[in-house]
Short mmCIF file of C-alpha atoms and ligand atoms in Angstrom, two decimals:
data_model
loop_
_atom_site.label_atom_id
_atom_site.label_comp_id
_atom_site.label_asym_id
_atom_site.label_seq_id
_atom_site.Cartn_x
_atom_site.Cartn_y
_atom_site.Cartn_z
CA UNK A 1 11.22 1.78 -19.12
CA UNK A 2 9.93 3.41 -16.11
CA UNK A 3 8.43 0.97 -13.35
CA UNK A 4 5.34 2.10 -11.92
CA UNK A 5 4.93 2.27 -8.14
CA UNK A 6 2.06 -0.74 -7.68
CA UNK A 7 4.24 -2.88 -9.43
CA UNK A 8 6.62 -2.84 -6.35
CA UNK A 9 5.90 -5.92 -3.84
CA UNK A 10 6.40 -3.89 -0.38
CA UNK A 11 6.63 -6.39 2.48
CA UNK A 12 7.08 -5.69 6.14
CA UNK A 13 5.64 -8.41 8.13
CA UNK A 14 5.09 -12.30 8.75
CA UNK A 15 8.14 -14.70 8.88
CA UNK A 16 7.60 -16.74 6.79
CA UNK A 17 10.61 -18.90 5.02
CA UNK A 18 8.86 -19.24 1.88
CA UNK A 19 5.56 -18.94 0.40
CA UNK A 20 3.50 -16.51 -1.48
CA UNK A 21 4.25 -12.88 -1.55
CA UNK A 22 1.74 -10.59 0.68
CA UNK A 23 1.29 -7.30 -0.17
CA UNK A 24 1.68 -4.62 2.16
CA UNK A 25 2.40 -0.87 2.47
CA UNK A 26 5.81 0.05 3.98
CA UNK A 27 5.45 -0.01 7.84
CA UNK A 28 4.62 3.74 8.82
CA UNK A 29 6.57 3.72 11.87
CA UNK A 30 9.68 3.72 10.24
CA UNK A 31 8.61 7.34 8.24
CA UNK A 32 10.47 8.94 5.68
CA UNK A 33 12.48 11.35 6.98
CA UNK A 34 16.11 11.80 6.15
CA UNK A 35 18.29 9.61 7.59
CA UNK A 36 21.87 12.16 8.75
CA UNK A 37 24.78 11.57 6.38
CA UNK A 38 26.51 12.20 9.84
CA UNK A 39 26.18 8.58 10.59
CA UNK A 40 28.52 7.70 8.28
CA UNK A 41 31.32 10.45 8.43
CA UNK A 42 31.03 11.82 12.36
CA UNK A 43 33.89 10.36 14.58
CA UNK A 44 31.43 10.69 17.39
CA UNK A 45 28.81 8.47 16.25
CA UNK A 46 31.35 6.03 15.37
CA UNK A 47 32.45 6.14 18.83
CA UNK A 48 28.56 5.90 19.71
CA UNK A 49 28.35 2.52 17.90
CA UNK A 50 31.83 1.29 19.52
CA UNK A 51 29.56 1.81 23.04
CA UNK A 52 26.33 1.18 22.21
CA UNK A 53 26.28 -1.57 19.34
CA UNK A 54 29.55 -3.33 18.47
CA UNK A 55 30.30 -4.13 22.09
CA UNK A 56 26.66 -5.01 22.77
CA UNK A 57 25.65 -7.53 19.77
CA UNK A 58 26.27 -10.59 18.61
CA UNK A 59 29.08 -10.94 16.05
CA UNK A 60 30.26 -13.17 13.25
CA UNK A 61 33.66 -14.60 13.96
CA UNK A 62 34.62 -16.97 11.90
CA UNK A 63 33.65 -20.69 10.22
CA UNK A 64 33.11 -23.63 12.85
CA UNK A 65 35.04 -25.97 10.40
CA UNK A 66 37.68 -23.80 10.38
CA UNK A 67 38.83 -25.50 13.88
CA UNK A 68 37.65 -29.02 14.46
CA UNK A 69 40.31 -30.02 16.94
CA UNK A 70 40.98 -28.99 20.80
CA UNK A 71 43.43 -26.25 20.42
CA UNK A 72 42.30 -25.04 17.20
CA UNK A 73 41.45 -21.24 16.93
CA UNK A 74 40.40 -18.55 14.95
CA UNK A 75 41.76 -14.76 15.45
CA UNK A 76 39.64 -12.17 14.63
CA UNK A 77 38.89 -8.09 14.91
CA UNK A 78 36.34 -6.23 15.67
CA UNK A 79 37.28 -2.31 15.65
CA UNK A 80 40.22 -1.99 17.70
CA UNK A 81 39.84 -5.00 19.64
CA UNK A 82 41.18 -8.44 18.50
CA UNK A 83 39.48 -11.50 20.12
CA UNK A 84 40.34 -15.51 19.93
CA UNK A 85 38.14 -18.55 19.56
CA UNK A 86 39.28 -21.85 20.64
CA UNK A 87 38.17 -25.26 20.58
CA UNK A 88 38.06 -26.79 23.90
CA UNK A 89 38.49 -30.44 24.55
CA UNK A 90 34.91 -30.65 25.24
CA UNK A 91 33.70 -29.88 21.55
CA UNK A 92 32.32 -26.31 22.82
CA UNK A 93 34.35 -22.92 21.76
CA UNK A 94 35.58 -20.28 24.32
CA UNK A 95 36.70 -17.11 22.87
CA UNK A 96 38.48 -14.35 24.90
CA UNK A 97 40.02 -10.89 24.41
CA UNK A 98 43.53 -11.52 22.81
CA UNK A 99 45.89 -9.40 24.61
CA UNK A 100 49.04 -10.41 27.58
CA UNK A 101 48.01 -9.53 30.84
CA UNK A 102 52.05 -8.54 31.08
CA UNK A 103 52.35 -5.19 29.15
CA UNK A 104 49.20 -5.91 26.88
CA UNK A 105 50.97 -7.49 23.32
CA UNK A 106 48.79 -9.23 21.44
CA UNK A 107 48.96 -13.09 21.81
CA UNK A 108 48.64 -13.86 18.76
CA UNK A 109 49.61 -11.01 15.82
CA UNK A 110 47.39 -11.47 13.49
CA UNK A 111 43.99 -12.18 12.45
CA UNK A 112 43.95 -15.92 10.86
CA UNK A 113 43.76 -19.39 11.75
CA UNK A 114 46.18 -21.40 13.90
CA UNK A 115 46.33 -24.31 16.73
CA UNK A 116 48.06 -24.21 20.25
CA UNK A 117 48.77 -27.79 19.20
CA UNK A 118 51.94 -27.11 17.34
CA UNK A 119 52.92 -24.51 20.61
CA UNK A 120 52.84 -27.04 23.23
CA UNK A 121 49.14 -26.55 23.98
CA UNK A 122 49.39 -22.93 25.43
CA UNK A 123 49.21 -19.40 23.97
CA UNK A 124 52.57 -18.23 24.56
CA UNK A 125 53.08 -14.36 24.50
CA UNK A 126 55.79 -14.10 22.13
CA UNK A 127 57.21 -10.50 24.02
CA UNK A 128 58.25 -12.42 27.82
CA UNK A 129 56.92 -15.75 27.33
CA UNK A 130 54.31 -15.38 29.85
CA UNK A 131 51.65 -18.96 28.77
CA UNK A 132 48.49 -19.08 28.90
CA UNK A 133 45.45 -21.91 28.52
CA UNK A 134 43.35 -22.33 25.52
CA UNK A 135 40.71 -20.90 27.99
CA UNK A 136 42.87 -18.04 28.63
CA UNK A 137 43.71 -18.74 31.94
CA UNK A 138 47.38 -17.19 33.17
CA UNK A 139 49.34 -20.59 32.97
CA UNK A 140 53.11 -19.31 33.32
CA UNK A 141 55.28 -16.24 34.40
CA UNK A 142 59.39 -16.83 33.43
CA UNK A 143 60.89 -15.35 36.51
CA UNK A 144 57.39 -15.21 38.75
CA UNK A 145 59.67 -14.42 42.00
CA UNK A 146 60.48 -11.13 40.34
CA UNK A 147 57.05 -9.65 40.55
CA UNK A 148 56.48 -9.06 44.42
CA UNK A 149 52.91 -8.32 43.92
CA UNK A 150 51.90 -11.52 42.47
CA UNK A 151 50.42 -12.22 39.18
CA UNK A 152 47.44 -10.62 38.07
CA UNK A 153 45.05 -11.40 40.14
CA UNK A 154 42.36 -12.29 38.02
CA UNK A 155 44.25 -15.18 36.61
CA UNK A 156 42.62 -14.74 33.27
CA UNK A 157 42.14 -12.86 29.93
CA UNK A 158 38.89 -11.25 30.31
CA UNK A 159 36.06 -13.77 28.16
CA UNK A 160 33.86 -13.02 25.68
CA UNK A 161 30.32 -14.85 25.13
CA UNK A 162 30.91 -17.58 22.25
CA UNK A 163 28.10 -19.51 20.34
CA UNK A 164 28.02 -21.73 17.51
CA UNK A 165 25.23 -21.78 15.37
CA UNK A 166 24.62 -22.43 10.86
CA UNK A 167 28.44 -23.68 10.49
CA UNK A 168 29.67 -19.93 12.24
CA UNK A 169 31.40 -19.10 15.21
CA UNK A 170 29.66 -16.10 16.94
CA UNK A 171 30.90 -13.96 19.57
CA UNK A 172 29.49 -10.72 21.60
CA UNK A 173 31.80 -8.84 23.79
CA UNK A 174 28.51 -8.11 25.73
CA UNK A 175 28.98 -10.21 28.83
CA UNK A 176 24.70 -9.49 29.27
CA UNK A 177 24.36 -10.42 25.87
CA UNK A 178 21.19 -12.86 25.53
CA UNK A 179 21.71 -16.38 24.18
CA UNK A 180 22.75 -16.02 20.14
CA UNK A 181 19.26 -18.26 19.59
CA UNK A 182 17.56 -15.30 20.48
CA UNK A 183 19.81 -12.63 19.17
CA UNK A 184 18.66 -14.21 15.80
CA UNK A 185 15.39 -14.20 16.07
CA UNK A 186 13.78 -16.08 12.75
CA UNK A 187 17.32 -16.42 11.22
CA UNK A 188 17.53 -19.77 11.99
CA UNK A 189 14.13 -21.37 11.13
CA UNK A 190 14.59 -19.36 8.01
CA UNK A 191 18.14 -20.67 6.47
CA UNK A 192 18.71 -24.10 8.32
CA UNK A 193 16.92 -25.40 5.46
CA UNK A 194 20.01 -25.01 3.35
CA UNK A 195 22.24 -27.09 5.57
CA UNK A 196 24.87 -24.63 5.15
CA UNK A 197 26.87 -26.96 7.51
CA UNK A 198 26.98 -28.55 4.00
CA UNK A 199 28.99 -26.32 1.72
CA UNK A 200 32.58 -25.64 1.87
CA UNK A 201 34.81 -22.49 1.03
CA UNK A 202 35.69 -21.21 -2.23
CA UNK A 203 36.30 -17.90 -1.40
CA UNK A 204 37.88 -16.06 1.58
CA UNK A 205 38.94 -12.91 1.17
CA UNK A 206 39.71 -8.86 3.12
CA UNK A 207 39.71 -6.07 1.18
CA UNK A 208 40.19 -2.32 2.38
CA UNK A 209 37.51 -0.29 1.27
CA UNK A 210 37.31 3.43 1.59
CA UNK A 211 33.76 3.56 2.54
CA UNK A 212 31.81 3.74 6.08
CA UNK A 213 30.77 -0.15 6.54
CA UNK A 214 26.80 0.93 6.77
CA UNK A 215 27.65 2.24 3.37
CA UNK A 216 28.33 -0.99 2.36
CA UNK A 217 25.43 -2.60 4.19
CA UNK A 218 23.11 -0.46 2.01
CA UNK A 219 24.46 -1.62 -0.99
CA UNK A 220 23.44 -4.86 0.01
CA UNK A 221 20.26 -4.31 0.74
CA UNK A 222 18.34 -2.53 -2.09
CA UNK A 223 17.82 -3.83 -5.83
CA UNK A 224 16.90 -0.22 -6.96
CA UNK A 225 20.81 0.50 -8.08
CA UNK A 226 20.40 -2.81 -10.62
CA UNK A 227 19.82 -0.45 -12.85
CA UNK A 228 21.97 2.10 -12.24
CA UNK A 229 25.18 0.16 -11.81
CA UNK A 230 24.28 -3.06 -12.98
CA UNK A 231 22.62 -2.90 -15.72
CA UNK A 232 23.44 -6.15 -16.91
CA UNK A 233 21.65 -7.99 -14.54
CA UNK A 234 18.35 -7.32 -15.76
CA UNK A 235 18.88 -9.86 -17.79
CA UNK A 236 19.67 -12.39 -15.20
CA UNK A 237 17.13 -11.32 -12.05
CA UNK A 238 13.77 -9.63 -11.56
CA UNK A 239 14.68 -6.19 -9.38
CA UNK A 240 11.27 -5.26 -9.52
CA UNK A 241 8.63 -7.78 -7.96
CA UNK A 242 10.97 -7.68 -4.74
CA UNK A 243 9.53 -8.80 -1.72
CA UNK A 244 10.67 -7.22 1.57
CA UNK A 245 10.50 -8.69 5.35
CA UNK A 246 11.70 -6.79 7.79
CA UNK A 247 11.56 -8.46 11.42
CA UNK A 248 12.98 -7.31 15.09
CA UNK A 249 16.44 -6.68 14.42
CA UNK A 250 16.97 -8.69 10.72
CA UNK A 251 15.68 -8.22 7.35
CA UNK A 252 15.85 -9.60 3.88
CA UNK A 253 14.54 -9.38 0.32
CA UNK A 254 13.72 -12.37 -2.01
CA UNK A 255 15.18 -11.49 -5.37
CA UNK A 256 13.87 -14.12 -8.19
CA UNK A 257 16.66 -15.43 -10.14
CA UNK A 258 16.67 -16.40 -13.84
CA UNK A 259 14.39 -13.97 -14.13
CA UNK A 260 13.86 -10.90 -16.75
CA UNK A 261 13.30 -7.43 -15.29
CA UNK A 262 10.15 -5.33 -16.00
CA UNK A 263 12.23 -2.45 -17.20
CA UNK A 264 13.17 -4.14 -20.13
CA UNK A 265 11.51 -6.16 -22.63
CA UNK A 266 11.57 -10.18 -23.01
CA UNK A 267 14.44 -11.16 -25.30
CA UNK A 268 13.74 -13.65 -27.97
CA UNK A 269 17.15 -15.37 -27.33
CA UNK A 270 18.15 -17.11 -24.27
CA UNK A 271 20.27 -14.51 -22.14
CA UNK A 272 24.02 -15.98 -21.51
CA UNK A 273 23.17 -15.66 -17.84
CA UNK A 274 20.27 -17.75 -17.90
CA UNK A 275 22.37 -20.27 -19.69
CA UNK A 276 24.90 -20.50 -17.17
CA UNK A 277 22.57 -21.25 -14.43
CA UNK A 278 21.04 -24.25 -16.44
CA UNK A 279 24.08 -25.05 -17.30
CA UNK A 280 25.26 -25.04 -13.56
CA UNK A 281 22.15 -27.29 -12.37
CA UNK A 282 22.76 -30.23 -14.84
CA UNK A 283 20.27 -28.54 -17.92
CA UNK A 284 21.50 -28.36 -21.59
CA UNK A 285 20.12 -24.54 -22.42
CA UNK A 286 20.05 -26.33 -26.34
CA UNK A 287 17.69 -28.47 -25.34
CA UNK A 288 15.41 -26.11 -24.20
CA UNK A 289 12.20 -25.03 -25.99
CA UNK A 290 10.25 -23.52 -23.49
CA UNK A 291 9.36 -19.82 -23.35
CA UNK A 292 12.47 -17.34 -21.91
CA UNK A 293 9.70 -16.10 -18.90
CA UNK A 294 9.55 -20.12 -18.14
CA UNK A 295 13.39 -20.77 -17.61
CA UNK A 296 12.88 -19.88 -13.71
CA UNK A 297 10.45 -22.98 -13.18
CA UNK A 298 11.94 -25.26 -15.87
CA UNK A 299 15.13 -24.54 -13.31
CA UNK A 300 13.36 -25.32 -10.48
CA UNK A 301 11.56 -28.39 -11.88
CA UNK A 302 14.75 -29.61 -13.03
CA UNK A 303 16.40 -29.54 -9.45
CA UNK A 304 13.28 -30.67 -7.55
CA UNK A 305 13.55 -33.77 -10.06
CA UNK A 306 17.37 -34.35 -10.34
CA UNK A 307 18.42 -32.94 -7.14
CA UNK A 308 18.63 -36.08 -4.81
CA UNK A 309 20.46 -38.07 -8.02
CA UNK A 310 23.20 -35.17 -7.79
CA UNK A 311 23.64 -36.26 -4.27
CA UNK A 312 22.11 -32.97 -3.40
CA UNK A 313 19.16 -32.62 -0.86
CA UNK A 314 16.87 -29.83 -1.26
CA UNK A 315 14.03 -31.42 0.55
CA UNK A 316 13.30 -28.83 2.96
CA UNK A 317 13.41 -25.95 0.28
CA UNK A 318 10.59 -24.91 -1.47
CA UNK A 319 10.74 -23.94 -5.04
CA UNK A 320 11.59 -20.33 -5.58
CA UNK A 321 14.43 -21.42 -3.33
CA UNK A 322 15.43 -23.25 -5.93
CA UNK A 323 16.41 -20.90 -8.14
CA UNK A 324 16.25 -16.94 -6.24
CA UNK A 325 18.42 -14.88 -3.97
CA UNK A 326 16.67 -15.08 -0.84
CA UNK A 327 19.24 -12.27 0.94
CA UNK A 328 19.55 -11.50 5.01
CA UNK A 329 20.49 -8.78 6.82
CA UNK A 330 21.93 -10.11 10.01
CA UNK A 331 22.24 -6.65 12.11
CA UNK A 332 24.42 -5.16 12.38
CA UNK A 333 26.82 -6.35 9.55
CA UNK A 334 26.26 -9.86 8.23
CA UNK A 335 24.91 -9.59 4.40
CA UNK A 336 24.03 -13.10 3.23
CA UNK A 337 22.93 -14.53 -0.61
CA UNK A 338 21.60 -17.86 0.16
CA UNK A 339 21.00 -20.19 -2.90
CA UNK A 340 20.36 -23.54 -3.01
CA UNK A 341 24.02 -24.81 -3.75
CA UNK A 342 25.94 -21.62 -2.48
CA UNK A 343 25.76 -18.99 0.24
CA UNK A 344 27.67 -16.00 -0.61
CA UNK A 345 27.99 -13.75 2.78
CA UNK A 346 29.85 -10.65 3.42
CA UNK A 347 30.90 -9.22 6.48
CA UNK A 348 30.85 -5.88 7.26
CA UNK A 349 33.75 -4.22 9.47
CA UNK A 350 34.20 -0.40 10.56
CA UNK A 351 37.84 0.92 10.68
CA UNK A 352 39.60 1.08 14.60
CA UNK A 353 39.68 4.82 14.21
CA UNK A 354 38.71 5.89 10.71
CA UNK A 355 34.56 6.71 10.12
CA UNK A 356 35.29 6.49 6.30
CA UNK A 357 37.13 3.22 6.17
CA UNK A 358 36.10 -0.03 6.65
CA UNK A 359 37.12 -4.36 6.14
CA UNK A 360 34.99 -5.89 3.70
CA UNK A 361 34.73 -9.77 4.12
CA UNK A 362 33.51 -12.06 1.21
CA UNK A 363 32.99 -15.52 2.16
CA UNK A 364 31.51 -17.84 -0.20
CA UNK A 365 30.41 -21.43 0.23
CA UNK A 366 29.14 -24.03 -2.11
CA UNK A 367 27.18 -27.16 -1.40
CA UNK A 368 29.18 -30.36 -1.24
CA UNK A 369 27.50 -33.36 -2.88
CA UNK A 370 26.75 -36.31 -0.83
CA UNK A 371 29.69 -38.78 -1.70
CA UNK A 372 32.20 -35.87 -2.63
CA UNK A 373 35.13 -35.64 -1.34
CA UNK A 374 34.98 -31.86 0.94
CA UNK A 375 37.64 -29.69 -0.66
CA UNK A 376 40.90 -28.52 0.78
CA UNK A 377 39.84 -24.96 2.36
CA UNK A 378 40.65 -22.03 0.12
CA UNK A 379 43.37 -20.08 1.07
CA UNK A 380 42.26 -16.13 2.74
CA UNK A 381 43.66 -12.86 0.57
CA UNK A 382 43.65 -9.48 1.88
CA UNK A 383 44.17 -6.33 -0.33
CA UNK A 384 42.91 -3.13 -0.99
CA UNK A 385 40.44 -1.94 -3.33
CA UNK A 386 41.25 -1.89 -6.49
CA UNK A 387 44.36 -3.98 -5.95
CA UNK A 388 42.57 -7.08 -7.75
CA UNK A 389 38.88 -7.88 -9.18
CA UNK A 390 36.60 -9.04 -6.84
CA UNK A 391 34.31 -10.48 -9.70
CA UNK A 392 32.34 -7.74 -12.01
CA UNK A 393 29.21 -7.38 -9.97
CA UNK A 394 31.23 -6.71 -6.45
CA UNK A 395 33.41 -4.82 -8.71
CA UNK A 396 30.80 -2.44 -9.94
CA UNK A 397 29.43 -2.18 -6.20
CA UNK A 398 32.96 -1.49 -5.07
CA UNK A 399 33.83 1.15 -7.56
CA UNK A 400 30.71 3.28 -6.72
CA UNK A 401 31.25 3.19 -2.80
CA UNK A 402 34.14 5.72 -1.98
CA UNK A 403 32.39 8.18 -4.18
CA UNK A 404 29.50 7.68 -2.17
CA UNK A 405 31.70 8.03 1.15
CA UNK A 406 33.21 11.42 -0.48
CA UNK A 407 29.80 12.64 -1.63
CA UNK A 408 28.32 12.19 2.21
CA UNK A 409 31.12 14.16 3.38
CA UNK A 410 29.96 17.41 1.53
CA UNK A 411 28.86 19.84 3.48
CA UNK A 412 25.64 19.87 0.98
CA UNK A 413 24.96 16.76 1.52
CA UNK A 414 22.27 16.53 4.19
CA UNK A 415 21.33 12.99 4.44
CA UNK A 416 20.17 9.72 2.76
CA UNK A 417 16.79 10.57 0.69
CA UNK A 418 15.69 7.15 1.12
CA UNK A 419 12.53 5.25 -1.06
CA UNK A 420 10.34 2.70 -0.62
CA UNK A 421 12.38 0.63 -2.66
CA UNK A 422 15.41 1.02 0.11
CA UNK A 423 12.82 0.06 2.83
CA UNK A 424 15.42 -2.50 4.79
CA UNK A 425 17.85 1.01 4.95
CA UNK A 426 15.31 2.39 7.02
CA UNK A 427 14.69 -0.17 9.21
CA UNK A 428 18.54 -0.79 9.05
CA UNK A 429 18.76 2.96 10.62
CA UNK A 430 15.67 1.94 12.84
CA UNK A 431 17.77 -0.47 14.66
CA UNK A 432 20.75 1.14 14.98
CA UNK A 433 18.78 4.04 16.78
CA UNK A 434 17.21 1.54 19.15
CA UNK A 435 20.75 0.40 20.28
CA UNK A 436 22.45 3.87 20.55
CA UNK A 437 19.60 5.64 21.80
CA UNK A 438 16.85 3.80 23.13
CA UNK A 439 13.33 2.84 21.79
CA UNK A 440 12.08 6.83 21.70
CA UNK A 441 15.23 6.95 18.96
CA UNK A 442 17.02 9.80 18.63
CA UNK A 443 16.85 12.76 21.13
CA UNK A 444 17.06 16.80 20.86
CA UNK A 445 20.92 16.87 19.80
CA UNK A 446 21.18 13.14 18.49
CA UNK A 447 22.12 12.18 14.39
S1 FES B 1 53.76 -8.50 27.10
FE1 FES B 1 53.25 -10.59 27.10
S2 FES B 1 54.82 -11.51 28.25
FE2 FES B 1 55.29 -9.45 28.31
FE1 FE2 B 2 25.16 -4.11 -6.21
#
């Protein structure tokens, strides 16, 4: 069944966390002209956005659970730099570049978890032992008499900016970079309500995809391919009465859940889906007798009723919170689902070197119940695509994406034809310009 243009919801406007739907036409400024495939296949632009926006934002590094003790830290990459993020004694986090001021090894190989506790409280280069603080600062040099000059003078790995906010560990190697509070802009007043500080792992994993990350990004960010590659989820989620917000730098849609979509007719039967998630809140789908179009706010009833007796709080969400897939956009590369009882994010990564290659991170969460014990922390994987399932719907996104890469490397492929339907894309691409080039976007010359 075709879908006919008014029945869209186009939003581009007011934060608000919740609340009734306003409708709006797509904000004009951001036009609809093609947006250069060259973005996502040019070794220059990728260079661009190593200068201009990965070095300049705010990033996500890692889970502030993930080191609770003094000497804890978490080793991550961005590009071709690796950073660390360590809990100092004083409950705050400093992160620096992680590199040896000696011939430039890496201080610690490889991206994962670890303490200084169980290394007698120092980084210790593993090449000439040279030692270094949780801070970073140059503790140690084996044979120091040996080096006429002195030690470095700076005394230090170079630091990066570190901020903690939602349970995450943020980072910018921007050392002008303004305060993460107001990177974020409405981020916070918007998903603070779902105490994310409240859910723990269940799924932590790296796979190589063969794909520009902004590729992936867009795939994130539109419900208009439900039907093309997902066509079972019309019988789980409405990907038609979407609404849209797009603010400064973020944006989201709010996608209701246990929901039927408008392209296809009502079923008489209760769709396994549907079951599932009343199943999943504490509902026995026999018992139900209400109309299929009324499982949504049977759901929601249900979990505004039973919620605090499950030991779960959802006192500062309201309703359709209760049941949809309210889903952020944190530029450049943060793509949350935010539910109730889970957040499902994914994190975005370009290649060091390679324009059509990127690190796809899928971390989910779910809510722990008051009185529950918290669960030991999953264990991270890291393969390539294709290597293992990564559950059928990421599965079906993941299929389609290096076709998409190898389609936007054809020489008659121009650039992204983009609809309203794709409107966070475009303001996606809007910010993006405003970082590389400036507020007056691209120039005479620019993609
Ligand atoms: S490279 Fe680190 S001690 Fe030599
Ligand atoms: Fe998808």
């Amino acid at each position: 069944m075709d879908v006919k243009r008014e029945q869209f919801v186009k939003r581009v406007s007011e934060p608000v966390p919740g609340g009734t739907p306003v409708e709006k036409a797509p904000d004009p400024e951001l036009g609809y002209a093609l947006i250069p495939a060259e973005r996502y296949t040019s070794k220059e632009f990728m260079q661009l956005e190593w200068e201009r926006l990965w070095t300049k934002v705010w990033l996500l590094g890692g889970r502030s659970d993930d080191i609770p003790e003094a000497g804890d830290y978490i080793c991550t990459n961005i590009g071709k730099e690796s950073v660390l993020l360590v809990r100092q004694r004083d409950g705050s986090v400093a992160g620096f570049y992680n590199i040896c001021l000696h011939r430039g090894n890496r201080l610690v190989p490889e991206e994962g978890l670890g303490s200084v506790k169980d290394k007698d409280g120092v980084f210790r280069c593993s090449y000439h032992h040279w030692a270094y603080s949780p801070k970073g600062k140059l503790l140690h040099v084996p044979d120091r008499e040996t080096f006429p000059q002195g030690a470095p003078p700076c005394g230090r790995v170079r630091p990066i900016k570190v901020e903690e906010w939602g349970s995450f560990v943020w980072f910018s190697l921007n050392p002008e970079a303004e305060p993460l509070r107001d990177y974020l802009g409405v981020i916070p007043e918007h998903l603070d309500p779902y105490h994310m500080e409240r859910m723990a792992w269940t799924r932590d994993v790296t796979v190589e995809w063969d794909c520009n990350w902004k590729a992936s990004v867009d795939a994130f960010s539109e419900t208009y391919h439900v039907q093309g590659i997902h066509p079972q989820l019309k019988w789980y989620l409405d990907d038609v009465n979407v609404q849209y917000d797009c603010y400064d730098k973020h944006n989201r849609y709010l996608i209701p859940f246990a929901a039927v979509s408008p392209r296809v007719s009502l079923p008489s039967i209760m769709p396994p889906l549907f079951a599932g998630m009343m199943e999943a809140a504490g509902m026995d789908p026999a018992e139900y007798e209400g109309r299929i179009d009324g499982v949504r706010e049977a759901l929601q009833k249900f979990k505004r009723e039973n919620g605090a007796a499950q030991g779960k709080d959802y006192s500062a969400l309201n309703d359709d919170q209760l049941t949809d897939d309210y889903h952020y956009t944190i530029f450049p590369n943060v793509s949350l689902n935010v539910h109730s009882d889970d957040v499902m994010m994914f994190r975005q990564r370009p290649h060091p070197t390679d324009p059509n290659k990127m690190l796809y991170d899928i971390w989910m969460f779910e809510l722990v119940p008051e009185g529950e014990k918290w669960p030991e922390r999953v264990p991270h994987q890291h393969f390539r695509h294709g290597d293992k399932t990564i559950g059928q719907v990421l599965d079906q996104d993941a299929f389609n994406l290096p076709h998409v890469q190898a389609g936007m490397n054809s020489e008659a492929f121009e650039g992204l034809w983009i609809g309203d339907q794709e409107i966070r894309l475009r303001h996606f691409h809007k910010t993006l310009g405003d970082y590389l080039y400036g507020h007056n976007g691209p120039g005479e010359g620019d993609i």
